[in-house]
Coordinates of C-alpha atoms and ligand atoms in Angstrom, one line a residue:
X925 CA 20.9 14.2 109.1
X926 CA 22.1 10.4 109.9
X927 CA 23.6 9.0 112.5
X928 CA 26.8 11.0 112.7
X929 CA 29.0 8.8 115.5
X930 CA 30.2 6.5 113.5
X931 CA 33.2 6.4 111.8
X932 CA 35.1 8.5 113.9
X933 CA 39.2 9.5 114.4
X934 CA 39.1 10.4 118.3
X935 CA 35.8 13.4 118.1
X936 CA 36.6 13.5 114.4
X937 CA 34.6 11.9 111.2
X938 CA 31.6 11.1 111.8
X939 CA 28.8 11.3 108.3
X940 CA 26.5 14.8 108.5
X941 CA 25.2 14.0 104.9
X942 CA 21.2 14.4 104.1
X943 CA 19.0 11.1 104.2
X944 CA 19.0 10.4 100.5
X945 CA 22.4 9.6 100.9
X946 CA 22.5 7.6 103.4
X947 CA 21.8 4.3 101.7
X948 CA 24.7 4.7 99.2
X949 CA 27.3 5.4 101.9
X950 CA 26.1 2.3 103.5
X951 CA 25.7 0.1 100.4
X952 CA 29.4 1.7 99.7
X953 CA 30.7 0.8 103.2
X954 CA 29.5 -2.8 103.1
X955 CA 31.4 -3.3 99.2
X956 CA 34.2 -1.7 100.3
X957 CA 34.2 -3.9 103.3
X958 CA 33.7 -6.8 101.6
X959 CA 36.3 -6.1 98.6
X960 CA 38.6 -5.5 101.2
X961 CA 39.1 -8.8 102.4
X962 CA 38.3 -10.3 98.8
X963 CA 41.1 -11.9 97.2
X964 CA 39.4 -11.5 93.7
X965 CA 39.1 -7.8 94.0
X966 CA 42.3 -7.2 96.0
X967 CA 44.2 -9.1 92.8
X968 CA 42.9 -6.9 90.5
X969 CA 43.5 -3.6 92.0
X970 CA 47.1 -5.1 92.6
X971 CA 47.6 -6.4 88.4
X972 CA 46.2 -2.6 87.4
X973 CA 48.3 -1.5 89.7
X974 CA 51.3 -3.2 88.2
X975 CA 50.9 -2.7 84.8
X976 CA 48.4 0.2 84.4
X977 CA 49.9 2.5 87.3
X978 CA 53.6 1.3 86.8
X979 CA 53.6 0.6 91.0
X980 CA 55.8 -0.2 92.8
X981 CA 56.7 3.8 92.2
X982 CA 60.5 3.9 93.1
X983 CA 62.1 5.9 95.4
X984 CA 65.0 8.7 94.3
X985 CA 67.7 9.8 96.6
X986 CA 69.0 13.7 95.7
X987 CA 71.7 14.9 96.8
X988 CA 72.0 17.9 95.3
X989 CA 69.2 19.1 96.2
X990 CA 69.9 18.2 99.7
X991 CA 72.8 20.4 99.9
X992 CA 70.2 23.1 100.4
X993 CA 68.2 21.2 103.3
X994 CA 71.2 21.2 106.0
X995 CA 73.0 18.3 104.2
X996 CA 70.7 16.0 105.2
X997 CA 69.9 13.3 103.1
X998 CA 66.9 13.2 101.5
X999 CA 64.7 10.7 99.2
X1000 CA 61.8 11.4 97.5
X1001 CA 59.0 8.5 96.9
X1002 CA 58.5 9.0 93.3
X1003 CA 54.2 9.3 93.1
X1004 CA 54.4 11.7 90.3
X1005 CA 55.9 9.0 88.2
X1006 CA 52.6 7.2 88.1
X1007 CA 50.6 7.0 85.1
X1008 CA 48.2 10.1 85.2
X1009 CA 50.8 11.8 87.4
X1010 CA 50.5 12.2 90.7
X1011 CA 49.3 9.8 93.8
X1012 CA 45.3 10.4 93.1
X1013 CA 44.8 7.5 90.9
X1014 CA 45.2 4.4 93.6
X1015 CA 42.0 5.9 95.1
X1016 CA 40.2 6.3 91.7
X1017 CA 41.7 2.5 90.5
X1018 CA 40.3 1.6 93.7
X1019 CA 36.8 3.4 93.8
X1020 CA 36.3 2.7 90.5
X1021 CA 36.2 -1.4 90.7
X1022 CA 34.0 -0.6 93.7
X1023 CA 31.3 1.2 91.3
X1024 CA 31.3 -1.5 89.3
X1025 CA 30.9 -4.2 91.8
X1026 CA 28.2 -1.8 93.1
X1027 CA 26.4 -2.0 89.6
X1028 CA 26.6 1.4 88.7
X1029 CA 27.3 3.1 85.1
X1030 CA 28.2 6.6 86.2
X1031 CA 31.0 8.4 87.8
X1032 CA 31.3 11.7 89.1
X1033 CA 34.6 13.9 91.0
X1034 CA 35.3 17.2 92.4
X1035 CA 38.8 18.1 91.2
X1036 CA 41.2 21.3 92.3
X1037 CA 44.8 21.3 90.4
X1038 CA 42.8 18.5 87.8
X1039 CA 45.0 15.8 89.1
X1040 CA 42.2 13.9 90.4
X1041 CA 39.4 14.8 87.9
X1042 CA 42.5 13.5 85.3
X1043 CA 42.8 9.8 87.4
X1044 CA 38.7 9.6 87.6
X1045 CA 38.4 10.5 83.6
X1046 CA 41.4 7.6 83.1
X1047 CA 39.6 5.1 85.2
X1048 CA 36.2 5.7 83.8
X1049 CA 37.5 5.5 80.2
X1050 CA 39.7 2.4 81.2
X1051 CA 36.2 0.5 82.8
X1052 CA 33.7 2.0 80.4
X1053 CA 32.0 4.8 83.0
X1054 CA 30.3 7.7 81.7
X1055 CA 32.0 10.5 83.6
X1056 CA 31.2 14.3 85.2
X1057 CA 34.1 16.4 86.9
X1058 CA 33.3 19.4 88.8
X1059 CA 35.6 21.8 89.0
X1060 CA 35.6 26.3 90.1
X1061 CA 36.3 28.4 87.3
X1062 CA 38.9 29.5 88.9
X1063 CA 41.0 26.7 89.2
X1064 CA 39.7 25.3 85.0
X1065 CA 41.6 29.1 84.1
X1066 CA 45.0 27.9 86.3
X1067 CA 45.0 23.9 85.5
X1068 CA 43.9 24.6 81.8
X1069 CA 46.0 21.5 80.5
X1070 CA 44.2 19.4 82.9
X1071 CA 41.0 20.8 81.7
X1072 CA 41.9 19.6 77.7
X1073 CA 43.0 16.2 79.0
X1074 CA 39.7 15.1 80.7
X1075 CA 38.0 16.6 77.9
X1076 CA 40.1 14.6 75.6
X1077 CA 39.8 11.5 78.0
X1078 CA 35.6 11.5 77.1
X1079 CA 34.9 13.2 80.5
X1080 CA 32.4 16.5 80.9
X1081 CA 34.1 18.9 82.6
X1082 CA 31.4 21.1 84.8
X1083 CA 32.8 24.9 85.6
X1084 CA 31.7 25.8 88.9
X1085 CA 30.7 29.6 89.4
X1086 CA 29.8 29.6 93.0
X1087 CA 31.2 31.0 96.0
X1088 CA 35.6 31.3 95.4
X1089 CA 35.0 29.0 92.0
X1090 CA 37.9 26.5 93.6
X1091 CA 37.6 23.6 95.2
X1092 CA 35.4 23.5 98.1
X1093 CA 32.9 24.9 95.4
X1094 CA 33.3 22.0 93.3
X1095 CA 32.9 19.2 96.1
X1096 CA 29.4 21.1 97.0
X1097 CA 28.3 20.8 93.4
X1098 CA 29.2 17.0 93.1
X1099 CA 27.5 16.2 96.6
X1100 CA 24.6 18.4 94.6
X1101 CA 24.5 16.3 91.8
X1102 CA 25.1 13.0 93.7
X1103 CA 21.7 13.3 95.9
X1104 CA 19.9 13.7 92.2
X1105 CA 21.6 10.3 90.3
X1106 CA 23.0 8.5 93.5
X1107 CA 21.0 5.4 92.0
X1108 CA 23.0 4.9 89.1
X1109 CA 26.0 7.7 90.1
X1110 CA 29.1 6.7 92.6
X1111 CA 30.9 9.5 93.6
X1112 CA 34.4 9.2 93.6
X1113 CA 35.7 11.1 96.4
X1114 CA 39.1 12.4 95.6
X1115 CA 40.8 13.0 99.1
X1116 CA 40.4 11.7 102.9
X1117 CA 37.4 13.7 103.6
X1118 CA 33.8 13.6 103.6
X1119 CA 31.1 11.3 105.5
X1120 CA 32.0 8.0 106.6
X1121 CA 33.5 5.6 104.8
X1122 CA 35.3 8.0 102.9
X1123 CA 38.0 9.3 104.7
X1124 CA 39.0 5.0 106.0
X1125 CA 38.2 3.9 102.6
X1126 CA 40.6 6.6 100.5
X1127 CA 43.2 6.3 103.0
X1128 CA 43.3 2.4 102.6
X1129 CA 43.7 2.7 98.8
X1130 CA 46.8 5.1 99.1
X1131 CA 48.2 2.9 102.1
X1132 CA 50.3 1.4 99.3
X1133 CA 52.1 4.3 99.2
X1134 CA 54.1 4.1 102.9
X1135 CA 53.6 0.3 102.7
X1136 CA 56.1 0.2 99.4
X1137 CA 58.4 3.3 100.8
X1138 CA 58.9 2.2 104.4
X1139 CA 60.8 -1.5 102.7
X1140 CA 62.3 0.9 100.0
X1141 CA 64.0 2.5 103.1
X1142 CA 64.9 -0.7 104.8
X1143 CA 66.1 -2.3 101.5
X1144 CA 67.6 0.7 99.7
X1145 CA 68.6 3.4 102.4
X1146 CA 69.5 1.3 105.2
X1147 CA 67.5 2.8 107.9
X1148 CA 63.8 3.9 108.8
X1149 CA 64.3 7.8 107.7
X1150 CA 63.8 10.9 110.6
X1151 CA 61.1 12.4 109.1
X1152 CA 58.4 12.2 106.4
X1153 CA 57.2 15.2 104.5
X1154 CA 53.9 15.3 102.4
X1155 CA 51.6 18.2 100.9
X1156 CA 48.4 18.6 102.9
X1157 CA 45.2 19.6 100.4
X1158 CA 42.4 17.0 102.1
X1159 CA 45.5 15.2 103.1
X1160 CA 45.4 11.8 100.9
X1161 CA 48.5 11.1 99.9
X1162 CA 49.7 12.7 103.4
X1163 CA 47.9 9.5 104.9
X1164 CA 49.1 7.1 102.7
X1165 CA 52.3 7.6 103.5
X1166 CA 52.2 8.5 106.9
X1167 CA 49.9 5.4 108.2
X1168 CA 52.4 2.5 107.7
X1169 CA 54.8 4.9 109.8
X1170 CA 52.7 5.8 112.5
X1171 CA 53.7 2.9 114.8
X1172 CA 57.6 4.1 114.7
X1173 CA 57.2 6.6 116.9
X1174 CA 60.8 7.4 115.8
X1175 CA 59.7 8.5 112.8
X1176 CA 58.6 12.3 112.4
X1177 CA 55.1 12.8 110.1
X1178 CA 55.2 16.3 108.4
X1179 CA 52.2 18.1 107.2
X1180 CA 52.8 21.4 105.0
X1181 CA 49.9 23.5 104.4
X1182 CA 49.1 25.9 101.9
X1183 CA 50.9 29.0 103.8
X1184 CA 49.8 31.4 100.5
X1185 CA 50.9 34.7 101.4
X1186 CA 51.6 34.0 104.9
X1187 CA 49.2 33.1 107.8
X1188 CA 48.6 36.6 109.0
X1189 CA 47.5 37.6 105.8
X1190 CA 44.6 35.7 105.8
X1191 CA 45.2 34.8 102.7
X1192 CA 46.4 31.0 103.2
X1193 CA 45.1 27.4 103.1
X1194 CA 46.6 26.6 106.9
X1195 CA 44.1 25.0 109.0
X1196 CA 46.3 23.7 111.5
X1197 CA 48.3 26.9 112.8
X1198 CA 45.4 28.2 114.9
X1199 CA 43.4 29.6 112.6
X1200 CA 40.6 26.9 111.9
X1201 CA 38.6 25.4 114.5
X1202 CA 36.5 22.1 114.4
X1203 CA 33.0 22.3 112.5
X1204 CA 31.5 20.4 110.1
X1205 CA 32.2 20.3 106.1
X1206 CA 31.1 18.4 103.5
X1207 CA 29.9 15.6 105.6
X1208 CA 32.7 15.7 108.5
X1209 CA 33.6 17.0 111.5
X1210 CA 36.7 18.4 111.2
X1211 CA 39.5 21.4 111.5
X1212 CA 37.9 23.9 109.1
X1213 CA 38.7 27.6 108.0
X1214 CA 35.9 29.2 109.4
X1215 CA 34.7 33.0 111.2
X1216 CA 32.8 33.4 114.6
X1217 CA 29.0 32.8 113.3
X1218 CA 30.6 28.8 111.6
X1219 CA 30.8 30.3 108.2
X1220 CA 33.5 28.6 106.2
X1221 CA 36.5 31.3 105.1
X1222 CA 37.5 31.4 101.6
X1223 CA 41.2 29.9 101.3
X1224 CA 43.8 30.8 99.0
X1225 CA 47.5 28.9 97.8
X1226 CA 49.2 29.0 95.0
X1227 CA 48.6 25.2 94.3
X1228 CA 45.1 24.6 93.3
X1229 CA 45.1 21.3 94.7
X1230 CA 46.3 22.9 98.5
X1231 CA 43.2 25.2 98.2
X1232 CA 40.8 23.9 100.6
X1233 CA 38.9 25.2 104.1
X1234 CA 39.1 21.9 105.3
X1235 CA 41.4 18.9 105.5
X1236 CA 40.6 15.3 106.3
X1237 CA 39.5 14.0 110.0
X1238 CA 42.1 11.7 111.0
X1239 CA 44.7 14.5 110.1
X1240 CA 42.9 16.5 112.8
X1241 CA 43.0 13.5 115.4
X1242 CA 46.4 12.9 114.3
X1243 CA 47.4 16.7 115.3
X1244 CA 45.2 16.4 118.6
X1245 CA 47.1 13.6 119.9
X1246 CA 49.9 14.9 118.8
X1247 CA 51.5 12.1 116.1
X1248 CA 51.7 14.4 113.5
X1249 CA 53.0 18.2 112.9
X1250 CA 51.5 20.6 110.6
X1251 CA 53.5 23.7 109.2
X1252 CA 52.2 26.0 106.7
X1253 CA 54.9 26.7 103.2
X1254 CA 54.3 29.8 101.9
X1255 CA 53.5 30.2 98.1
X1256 CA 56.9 32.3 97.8
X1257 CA 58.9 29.2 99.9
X1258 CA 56.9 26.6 98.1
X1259 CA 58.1 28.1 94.5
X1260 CA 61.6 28.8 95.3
X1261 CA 61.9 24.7 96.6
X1262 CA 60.0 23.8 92.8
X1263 CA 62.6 26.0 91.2
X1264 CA 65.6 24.3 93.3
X1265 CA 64.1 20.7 92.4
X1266 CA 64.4 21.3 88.7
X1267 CA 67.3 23.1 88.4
X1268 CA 69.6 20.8 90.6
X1269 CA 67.7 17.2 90.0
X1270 CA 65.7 17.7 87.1
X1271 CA 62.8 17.0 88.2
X1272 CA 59.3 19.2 88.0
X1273 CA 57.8 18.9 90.9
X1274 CA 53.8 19.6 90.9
X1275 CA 53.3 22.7 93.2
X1276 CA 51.8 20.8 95.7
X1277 CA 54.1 18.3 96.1
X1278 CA 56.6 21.5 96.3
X1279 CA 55.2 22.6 99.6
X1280 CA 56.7 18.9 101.0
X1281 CA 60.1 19.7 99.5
X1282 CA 60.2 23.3 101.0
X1283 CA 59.0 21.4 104.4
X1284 CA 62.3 19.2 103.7
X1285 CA 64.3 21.9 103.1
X1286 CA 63.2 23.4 106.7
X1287 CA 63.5 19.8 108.7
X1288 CA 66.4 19.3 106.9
X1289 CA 68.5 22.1 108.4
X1290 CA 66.7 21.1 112.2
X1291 CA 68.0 17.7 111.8
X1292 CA 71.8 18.8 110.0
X1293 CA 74.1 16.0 108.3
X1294 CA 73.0 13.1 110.2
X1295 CA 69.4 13.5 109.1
X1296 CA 67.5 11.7 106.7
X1297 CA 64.0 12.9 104.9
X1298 CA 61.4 11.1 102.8
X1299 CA 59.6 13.4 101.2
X1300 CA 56.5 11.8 98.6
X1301 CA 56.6 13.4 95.7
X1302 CA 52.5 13.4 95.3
X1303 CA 52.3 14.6 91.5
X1304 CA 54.7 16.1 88.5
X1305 CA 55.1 19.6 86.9
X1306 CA 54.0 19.1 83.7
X1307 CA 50.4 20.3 84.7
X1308 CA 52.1 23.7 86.5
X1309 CA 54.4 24.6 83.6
X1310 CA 52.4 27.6 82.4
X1311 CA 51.7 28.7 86.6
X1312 CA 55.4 28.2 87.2
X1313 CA 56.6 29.7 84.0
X1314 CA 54.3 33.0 84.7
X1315 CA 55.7 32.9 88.2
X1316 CA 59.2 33.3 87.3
X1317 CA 58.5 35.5 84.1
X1318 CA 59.6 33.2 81.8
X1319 CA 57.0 33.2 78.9
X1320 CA 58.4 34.9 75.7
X1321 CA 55.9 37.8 75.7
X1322 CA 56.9 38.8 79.7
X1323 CA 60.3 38.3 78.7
X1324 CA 59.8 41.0 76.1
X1325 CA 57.8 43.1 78.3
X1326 CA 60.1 42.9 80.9
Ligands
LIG2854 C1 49.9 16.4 92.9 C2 49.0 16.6 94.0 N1 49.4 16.6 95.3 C3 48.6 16.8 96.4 C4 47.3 17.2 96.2 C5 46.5 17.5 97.4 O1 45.6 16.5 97.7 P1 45.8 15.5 99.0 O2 46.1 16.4 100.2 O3 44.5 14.8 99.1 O4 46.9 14.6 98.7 C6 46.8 17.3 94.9 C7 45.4 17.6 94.7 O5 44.9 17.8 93.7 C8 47.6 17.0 93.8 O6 47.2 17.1 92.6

């Protein structure tokens, strides 16, 4: 094991990763660093992101669907509007100049609801990268669609059959395949977690997103809003809204958890409402489900992309010091604030991004008619049509049936 101190969010971070990667994460600290503060690289991420992504994403007030959070007002930052459809592809755009400043030819990604494994296949096609995506059986059978599209996009899709076949399987099989080609292979790490630099490095390429929505508030709205309310899988596109708010300490930052069918069930994604303690996963220290003897507990949510053990380390620091809240949606709240979205915006929300809504819905009433709420829309629908459409029996042959 490496050095394990660095990188760290208060006792959080840290890189527990085997010696054959330890090279790479350095080689991949030192580009990023560099790139970072290089006006060559920092112009092109910005031009793809201007007319590749379609950033700046704009922001949407809806008022109809805040008559159901308390009447206060609410505005979503519109990430699902974003080519690929959802937040994860400023972090691929991102990681993907960085593998080929770094030389290398191949690209690999652990995906959940597909989203990410979608953005990775994009990029790689877009920068001429072969491309692997590792992904639990499980979660191929319930984001089918995103399954044909990487397929269609030139990428391999790898079904994982281990352990719950979601996603904590699949990050374990990419880290597996990463020790074996890490010469020629970068991979891209699709949410704030992992060893060192990845959870600094992911957050800085989503910064964009509270960066754009904090002057779309000023500009737009009028005022800084009460609260922000973001999905909380690994937590990416929590922190790239949250961080450019963290130093108004006016501002409330929301984390919603995959409640699945409630915290006392056991069946749930919630690390943060005392059921995970700190341990180590997939290269950090962290808040992780886990039982007595450190082994890691088998999640469940509805959203595939909320169905994680673990959940990035500055989230945990974040909690500890007590800047953040985290509050776990429960599939059945999560679904009812997807079907209020469509019905009274129309707008499909992705499921994930549903768990914020459903947190907006909840802050909403706290804060009553004088409140405002920014909620970031991470992803669209179009992806959770056939979950959604099962959910609330809508397919022709249920219909019949029913
Ligand atoms: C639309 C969408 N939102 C949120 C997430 C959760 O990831 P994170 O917590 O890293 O934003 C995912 C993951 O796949 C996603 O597809």
């Amino acid at each position: 094991m490496s050095d394990n101190r660095i990188g760290r969010f208060g006792d959080y971070g840290g890189r527990y990763v085997p010696e054959a990667l330890v090279a790479a994460l350095e080689e991949l600290d030192e580009q990023r660093s560099k790139a970072m503060h290089d006006p060559g690289f920092l112009g092109e991420l910005a031009q793809l992101h201007r007319s590749y992504t379609g950033r700046p994403s704009i922001i949407t007030e809806v008022p109809r669907f805040a008559e159901h959070c308390g009447g206060a007002r609410v505005v979503l930052k519109r990430e699902d509007l974003n080519h690929t459809g959802s937040h994860k592809i400023n972090n691929v755009l991102g990681q993907a100049l960085l593998t080929k400043r770094m030389g290398k030819r191949r690209v690999i990604a652990e995906t959940g609801a597909g989203q990410h494994g979608v953005a990775t296949a994009t990029a790689a096609a877009l920068l001429g990268l072969e491309c692997v995506v590792y992904m639990g059986r499980v979660d191929t059978e319930r984001q089918a669609l995103n399954v044909a599209r990487m397929r269609l996009l030139g990428a391999e899709v790898v079904p994982v059959d281990h352990g719950s076949r979601t996603l904590k399987d699949a990050v374990n099989e990419a880290f597996r395949d990463w020790v074996t080609h890490v010469d020629h292979t970068h991979y891209v790490l699709g949410t704030v977690t992992g060893p060192y630099p990845f959870p600094e490095m992911v957050r800085d390429f989503h910064r964009i997103i509270g960066v754009e929505a904090r002057q779309q508030m000023l500009d737009e709205i009028g005022r800084l809003p009460d609260a922000v309310c973001a999905c909380v899988g690994g937590g990416s596109n929590a922190m790239g809204i949250f961080h450019r708010f963290i130093d108004d300490p006016d501002v409330r930052l929301i984390g919603l958890e995959g409640g699945g069918e409630g915290v006392d069930s056991g069946r749930h994604a919630s690390r943060f409402s005392g059921q995970a303690t700190p341990g180590v996963l997939h290269g950090a220290f962290t808040y992780v489900l886990q039982d007595d003897d450190g082994q890691t507990i088998e999640s469940h949510s509805v959203s595939a992309g909320l169905d994680y053990p673990s959940v990035g380390p500055e989230h945990a620091y974040l909690k500890d010091i007590g800047r953040a809240e985290y509050h776990p949606v429960t599939d059945d709240e999560a679904m009812e604030a997807f079907r209020l979205l469509a019905q009274t915006e129309g707008i499909l929300p992705a499921i994930e991004s549903s768990h914020a809504l459903a947190g907006a819905m909840k802050v909403g009433r706290e804060l009553g008619p004088d409140g405002l709420v920014l909620v970031n829309l991470s992803g669209r629908g179009d992806k959770d049509v056939d979950s959604a459409a099962r959910w609330f029996g809508l397919l022709p042959d249920e219909e019949e049936q029913s």
